[in-house]
Amino acid sequence: MDRTQFDCTRCGKCCHDLRLPVSIAEARKWLERGGDVDILCEAIPWPVEPDASNAFAAYKRKRTFPATSGTLPIRVAVTLAASFTGACPNLGDAMRCGIYEERPLVCRVYPAEVNPFIPLKPEHKLCPSEAWQGVTPFAIDGIPVDPATRAAIEQRRRADEDELEEKRALCERLGIDKAAVSNEGFLIVSVGRERLLGALSELLSDGQPGVDWRSWTLVSNRRVTVDTLVSVDAVSEFDNGPQRDGVQYVGA
Ligand code: SF4
Ligand code: SF4
């Protein structure tokens, strides 16, 4: 049994220079408070349905909506990310969160992992090494011992599954039809606070994600990826940043 002990040192690193994945409701609150939210788009070529026993593929499938790039079936993942450079706009004196009771789920979860396929590794976290030499039991075999943290993880996972139709509709409304090839990078779209808030307010959900029949463009900073995708009748383009018209490609 792998036991992890952890005591937060209040170093504040997890409240600086971040893009925090947030739910639609959290994004609206963040924007209403005057913060910024970006839209991160990535897509997975999905030419055939994976075997039902493939748990990782099933996890990805639940968090993506179906679409096409040229004639290639793909699945698109859209993440709303509360973004800030430097200190989080909600960070107060002595590294205290100014919206503690209403902070996003992802802040409640840190430094645990939301994705069950990513093992909890202290070296992948922002926390200093002394935090991991704490005395408080934090996780057993990577699963947090605190019921509130486990509940926040579940809520975060459920939001990713339940908001697919809204995110598909959001992209359509905002004219977003490009996504980075998954695992190679992200396409970060910034449409501005007022425009995003307006688009989010108008979203309607009919429960199930429909197929997005627009042809998406798959973006990569690797020539070989672009050439391979074009050879199978996908629409693909090379991009390596910098930001243009509110869109930026960031390689993994
Ligand atoms: S909302 Fe609070 S906990 Fe989350 S990053 Fe900002 S200051 Fe830190
Ligand atoms: S980075 Fe880790 S130790 Fe530092 S404030 Fe955040 S949770 Fe605490």
CSV table of C-alpha atoms and ligand atoms in Angstrom, one decimal:
chain,number,residue,atom,x,y,z
A,1,MET,CA,0.0,0.0,0.0
A,2,ASP,CA,1.5,3.3,-1.0
A,3,ARG,CA,0.7,6.0,1.6
A,4,THR,CA,1.3,9.7,0.9
A,5,GLN,CA,1.6,12.3,3.6
A,6,PHE,CA,1.2,16.0,2.9
A,7,ASP,CA,1.0,19.3,4.7
A,8,CYS,CA,0.4,22.5,2.7
A,9,THR,CA,3.2,25.0,3.4
A,10,ARG,CA,1.1,27.9,2.0
A,11,CYS,CA,3.9,28.7,-0.5
A,12,GLY,CA,1.2,29.9,-2.9
A,13,LYS,CA,2.7,28.4,-6.1
A,14,CYS,CA,-0.6,26.7,-7.0
A,15,CYS,CA,-2.2,30.2,-7.1
A,16,HIS,CA,0.2,31.8,-9.6
A,17,ASP,CA,0.6,31.7,-13.4
A,18,LEU,CA,-2.0,29.1,-14.2
A,19,ARG,CA,-4.9,28.0,-16.4
A,20,LEU,CA,-7.3,26.3,-14.0
A,21,PRO,CA,-9.8,23.9,-15.7
A,22,VAL,CA,-13.3,25.1,-14.5
A,23,SER,CA,-16.9,24.0,-15.1
A,24,ILE,CA,-19.3,26.3,-17.0
A,25,ALA,CA,-20.9,27.5,-13.8
A,26,GLU,CA,-17.4,28.2,-12.4
A,27,ALA,CA,-16.3,30.0,-15.6
A,28,ARG,CA,-19.3,32.3,-15.4
A,29,LYS,CA,-18.6,33.2,-11.8
A,30,TRP,CA,-14.9,33.7,-12.6
A,31,LEU,CA,-15.8,36.1,-15.5
A,32,GLU,CA,-18.4,37.9,-13.4
A,33,ARG,CA,-15.8,38.6,-10.8
A,34,GLY,CA,-13.6,40.2,-13.5
A,35,GLY,CA,-11.3,37.3,-14.2
A,36,ASP,CA,-10.3,35.9,-17.6
A,37,VAL,CA,-11.2,32.5,-19.1
A,38,ASP,CA,-9.6,30.9,-22.1
A,39,ILE,CA,-11.0,28.0,-24.2
A,40,LEU,CA,-8.5,25.1,-24.7
A,41,CYS,CA,-9.2,22.9,-27.7
A,42,GLU,CA,-7.7,19.6,-28.5
A,43,ALA,CA,-8.8,16.7,-30.7
A,44,ILE,CA,-8.1,13.0,-31.0
A,45,PRO,CA,-8.3,11.2,-34.4
A,46,TRP,CA,-11.0,8.5,-33.8
A,47,PRO,CA,-11.1,6.5,-37.0
A,48,VAL,CA,-12.7,3.4,-35.3
A,49,GLU,CA,-14.4,2.8,-32.0
A,50,PRO,CA,-11.9,1.3,-29.5
A,51,ASP,CA,-12.6,-2.1,-27.9
A,52,ALA,CA,-15.0,-1.8,-25.0
A,53,SER,CA,-12.4,-3.2,-22.6
A,54,ASN,CA,-10.1,-0.2,-23.3
A,55,ALA,CA,-10.8,1.8,-20.0
A,56,PHE,CA,-8.5,4.7,-21.0
A,57,ALA,CA,-10.3,5.2,-24.3
A,58,ALA,CA,-13.7,5.0,-22.6
A,59,TYR,CA,-12.6,7.7,-20.2
A,60,LYS,CA,-11.5,9.9,-23.1
A,61,ARG,CA,-14.7,9.2,-25.0
A,62,LYS,CA,-16.9,10.4,-22.1
A,63,ARG,CA,-15.1,13.8,-22.1
A,64,THR,CA,-15.1,14.5,-25.8
A,65,PHE,CA,-17.8,15.1,-28.5
A,66,PRO,CA,-17.8,13.5,-31.9
A,67,ALA,CA,-16.9,15.6,-35.0
A,68,THR,CA,-15.0,15.3,-38.3
A,69,SER,CA,-11.9,16.7,-39.8
A,70,GLY,CA,-12.3,16.4,-43.6
A,71,THR,CA,-13.5,12.8,-43.8
A,72,LEU,CA,-11.6,11.6,-40.6
A,73,PRO,CA,-13.8,11.0,-37.5
A,74,ILE,CA,-12.4,12.8,-34.5
A,75,ARG,CA,-13.3,13.5,-30.9
A,76,VAL,CA,-12.9,17.1,-29.6
A,77,ALA,CA,-12.1,18.0,-26.0
A,78,VAL,CA,-12.9,21.6,-24.9
A,79,THR,CA,-11.7,22.9,-21.6
A,80,LEU,CA,-12.6,26.2,-20.0
A,81,ALA,CA,-9.6,27.5,-18.2
A,82,ALA,CA,-9.6,30.4,-15.6
A,83,SER,CA,-6.3,32.1,-16.6
A,84,PHE,CA,-4.0,34.5,-14.8
A,85,THR,CA,-0.4,35.7,-15.1
A,86,GLY,CA,1.3,36.2,-11.8
A,87,ALA,CA,-0.9,36.0,-8.7
A,88,CYS,CA,-4.5,34.7,-9.0
A,89,PRO,CA,-6.9,37.7,-8.8
A,90,ASN,CA,-8.5,36.1,-5.8
A,91,LEU,CA,-5.3,35.6,-3.8
A,92,GLY,CA,-5.2,37.8,-0.7
A,93,ASP,CA,-2.7,38.6,2.1
A,94,ALA,CA,-0.6,35.7,3.5
A,95,MET,CA,-1.4,33.6,0.4
A,96,ARG,CA,-5.0,33.2,1.5
A,97,CYS,CA,-7.7,32.6,-1.0
A,98,GLY,CA,-10.2,35.4,-1.1
A,99,ILE,CA,-13.0,33.2,-2.4
A,100,TYR,CA,-12.2,30.2,-0.3
A,101,GLU,CA,-15.8,29.0,0.2
A,102,GLU,CA,-16.5,29.4,-3.5
A,103,ARG,CA,-13.1,28.5,-5.0
A,104,PRO,CA,-13.2,26.2,-8.1
A,105,LEU,CA,-13.3,22.5,-7.6
A,106,VAL,CA,-9.8,22.1,-9.1
A,107,CYS,CA,-8.4,24.3,-6.3
A,108,ARG,CA,-10.1,22.0,-3.7
A,109,VAL,CA,-8.6,19.0,-5.3
A,110,TYR,CA,-4.9,20.2,-5.6
A,111,PRO,CA,-2.4,18.5,-5.3
A,112,ALA,CA,-4.5,15.3,-5.9
A,113,GLU,CA,-5.2,14.3,-9.5
A,114,VAL,CA,-8.6,14.4,-11.2
A,115,ASN,CA,-7.6,12.0,-14.0
A,116,PRO,CA,-7.6,8.5,-12.6
A,117,PHE,CA,-5.0,7.5,-15.2
A,118,ILE,CA,-2.4,10.0,-14.0
A,119,PRO,CA,-0.6,8.7,-10.9
A,120,LEU,CA,-0.1,11.1,-8.0
A,121,LYS,CA,3.6,12.1,-8.2
A,122,PRO,CA,5.0,14.8,-5.9
A,123,GLU,CA,7.7,15.6,-8.5
A,124,HIS,CA,5.0,16.6,-10.9
A,125,LYS,CA,3.4,19.1,-8.5
A,126,LEU,CA,4.2,22.7,-7.6
A,127,CYS,CA,4.4,22.0,-3.9
A,128,PRO,CA,7.9,22.2,-2.3
A,129,SER,CA,9.5,18.9,-1.1
A,130,GLU,CA,8.9,19.7,2.6
A,131,ALA,CA,5.2,19.7,2.0
A,132,TRP,CA,5.5,15.9,1.2
A,133,GLN,CA,7.3,15.3,4.4
A,134,GLY,CA,4.3,16.4,6.4
A,135,VAL,CA,2.5,14.2,8.9
A,136,THR,CA,-1.1,14.4,7.7
A,137,PRO,CA,-2.2,11.3,5.8
A,138,PHE,CA,-3.2,12.6,2.3
A,139,ALA,CA,-3.6,9.6,0.0
A,140,ILE,CA,-3.5,5.8,-0.1
A,141,ASP,CA,-2.4,4.4,-3.4
A,142,GLY,CA,-3.0,7.8,-4.9
A,143,ILE,CA,-6.6,8.1,-3.7
A,144,PRO,CA,-7.2,11.0,-1.3
A,145,VAL,CA,-8.2,10.0,2.2
A,146,ASP,CA,-10.3,13.2,2.7
A,147,PRO,CA,-13.9,12.6,1.7
A,148,ALA,CA,-14.4,16.2,0.7
A,149,THR,CA,-11.4,16.0,-1.7
A,150,ARG,CA,-12.8,12.7,-3.2
A,151,ALA,CA,-16.2,14.4,-3.6
A,152,ALA,CA,-14.6,17.4,-5.4
A,153,ILE,CA,-12.8,15.1,-7.8
A,154,GLU,CA,-16.0,13.3,-8.6
A,155,GLN,CA,-17.8,16.6,-9.2
A,156,ARG,CA,-15.0,17.8,-11.5
A,157,ARG,CA,-15.1,14.5,-13.5
A,158,ARG,CA,-18.9,14.7,-13.8
A,159,ALA,CA,-18.8,18.3,-15.0
A,160,ASP,CA,-16.4,17.2,-17.8
A,161,GLU,CA,-18.9,14.5,-18.8
A,162,ASP,CA,-22.1,16.5,-18.4
A,163,GLU,CA,-21.1,19.6,-20.2
A,164,LEU,CA,-20.2,18.2,-23.7
A,165,GLU,CA,-23.3,19.5,-25.5
A,166,GLU,CA,-22.8,23.0,-24.0
A,167,LYS,CA,-19.2,23.1,-25.0
A,168,ARG,CA,-20.0,21.9,-28.6
A,169,ALA,CA,-22.6,24.6,-28.9
A,170,LEU,CA,-20.2,27.2,-27.4
A,171,CYS,CA,-17.6,26.4,-30.1
A,172,GLU,CA,-20.3,26.7,-32.8
A,173,ARG,CA,-21.6,30.0,-31.4
A,174,LEU,CA,-18.0,31.4,-31.2
A,175,GLY,CA,-17.0,30.1,-34.6
A,176,ILE,CA,-14.3,27.8,-33.1
A,177,ASP,CA,-13.4,25.0,-35.5
A,178,LYS,CA,-9.7,24.4,-34.9
A,179,ALA,CA,-8.1,22.1,-32.3
A,180,ALA,CA,-4.6,21.0,-31.4
A,181,VAL,CA,-3.8,17.4,-32.0
A,182,SER,CA,-4.2,15.8,-28.6
A,183,ASN,CA,-1.0,15.0,-26.6
A,184,GLU,CA,1.0,17.4,-28.9
A,185,GLY,CA,-0.3,20.7,-27.6
A,186,PHE,CA,-3.3,23.0,-27.0
A,187,LEU,CA,-5.0,25.6,-29.1
A,188,ILE,CA,-5.8,28.4,-26.7
A,189,VAL,CA,-8.7,30.7,-27.8
A,190,SER,CA,-9.3,34.0,-26.0
A,191,VAL,CA,-12.5,35.7,-27.1
A,192,GLY,CA,-12.7,38.4,-24.3
A,193,ARG,CA,-14.7,38.5,-21.1
A,194,GLU,CA,-17.9,40.1,-22.3
A,195,ARG,CA,-18.2,37.9,-25.4
A,196,LEU,CA,-17.6,34.7,-23.6
A,197,LEU,CA,-19.9,35.6,-20.7
A,198,GLY,CA,-22.6,36.4,-23.3
A,199,ALA,CA,-22.1,33.2,-25.1
A,200,LEU,CA,-22.1,31.1,-21.9
A,201,SER,CA,-25.3,32.8,-20.7
A,202,GLU,CA,-27.1,31.8,-24.0
A,203,LEU,CA,-26.2,28.2,-23.9
A,204,LEU,CA,-28.9,25.6,-23.8
A,205,SER,CA,-28.5,22.0,-23.0
A,206,ASP,CA,-30.5,19.1,-24.6
A,207,GLY,CA,-28.6,16.5,-22.5
A,208,GLN,CA,-26.7,14.5,-25.2
A,209,PRO,CA,-23.9,15.8,-27.3
A,210,GLY,CA,-24.8,15.9,-31.0
A,211,VAL,CA,-22.3,15.3,-33.7
A,212,ASP,CA,-20.6,18.5,-34.9
A,213,TRP,CA,-20.8,18.2,-38.7
A,214,ARG,CA,-18.5,21.1,-39.4
A,215,SER,CA,-15.1,20.1,-40.5
A,216,TRP,CA,-12.5,20.8,-37.8
A,217,THR,CA,-8.9,21.8,-38.6
A,218,LEU,CA,-6.3,19.8,-36.6
A,219,VAL,CA,-3.4,21.9,-35.6
A,220,SER,CA,0.1,20.7,-34.8
A,221,ASN,CA,3.6,22.0,-34.4
A,222,ARG,CA,5.0,18.8,-36.0
A,223,ARG,CA,5.2,18.7,-39.8
A,224,VAL,CA,5.1,14.9,-39.8
A,225,THR,CA,1.7,15.0,-37.9
A,226,VAL,CA,0.3,17.5,-40.4
A,227,ASP,CA,1.5,15.5,-43.4
A,228,THR,CA,0.1,12.2,-42.0
A,229,LEU,CA,-3.3,13.7,-41.2
A,230,VAL,CA,-3.6,15.3,-44.7
A,231,SER,CA,-2.7,11.9,-46.2
A,232,VAL,CA,-5.8,10.4,-44.6
A,233,ASP,CA,-8.1,13.2,-45.9
A,234,ALA,CA,-8.1,15.2,-42.6
A,235,VAL,CA,-7.8,19.0,-42.6
A,236,SER,CA,-4.6,19.9,-40.8
A,237,GLU,CA,-2.3,22.9,-40.5
A,238,PHE,CA,1.1,23.7,-39.0
A,239,ASP,CA,1.3,26.3,-36.2
A,240,ASN,CA,4.0,27.0,-33.7
A,241,GLY,CA,2.6,30.2,-32.1
A,242,PRO,CA,2.7,33.2,-31.6
A,243,GLN,CA,-0.8,34.4,-30.8
A,244,ARG,CA,-2.8,35.6,-33.7
A,245,ASP,CA,-6.4,37.0,-33.4
A,246,GLY,CA,-6.8,35.7,-29.9
A,247,VAL,CA,-5.6,32.2,-30.9
A,248,GLN,CA,-2.4,30.6,-29.7
A,249,TYR,CA,-0.9,27.2,-30.2
A,250,VAL,CA,1.2,26.0,-27.3
A,251,GLY,CA,3.2,22.8,-27.8
A,252,ALA,CA,3.1,20.1,-25.1
B,1,SF4,S1,-9.2,30.7,-6.6
B,1,SF4,FE1,-8.2,30.8,-4.6
B,1,SF4,S2,-7.3,28.7,-4.3
B,1,SF4,FE2,-7.8,29.0,-6.5
B,1,SF4,S3,-5.9,29.7,-7.5
B,1,SF4,FE3,-7.1,31.5,-6.9
B,1,SF4,S4,-6.4,32.1,-4.9
B,1,SF4,FE4,-5.7,30.0,-5.3
B,2,SF4,S1,1.7,24.6,-4.1
B,2,SF4,FE1,1.3,22.9,-2.6
B,2,SF4,S2,2.3,23.6,-0.7
B,2,SF4,FE2,2.2,25.4,-2.0
B,2,SF4,S3,0.3,26.4,-1.4
B,2,SF4,FE3,-0.2,25.1,-3.1
B,2,SF4,S4,-0.9,23.1,-2.2
B,2,SF4,FE4,0.1,24.3,-0.6
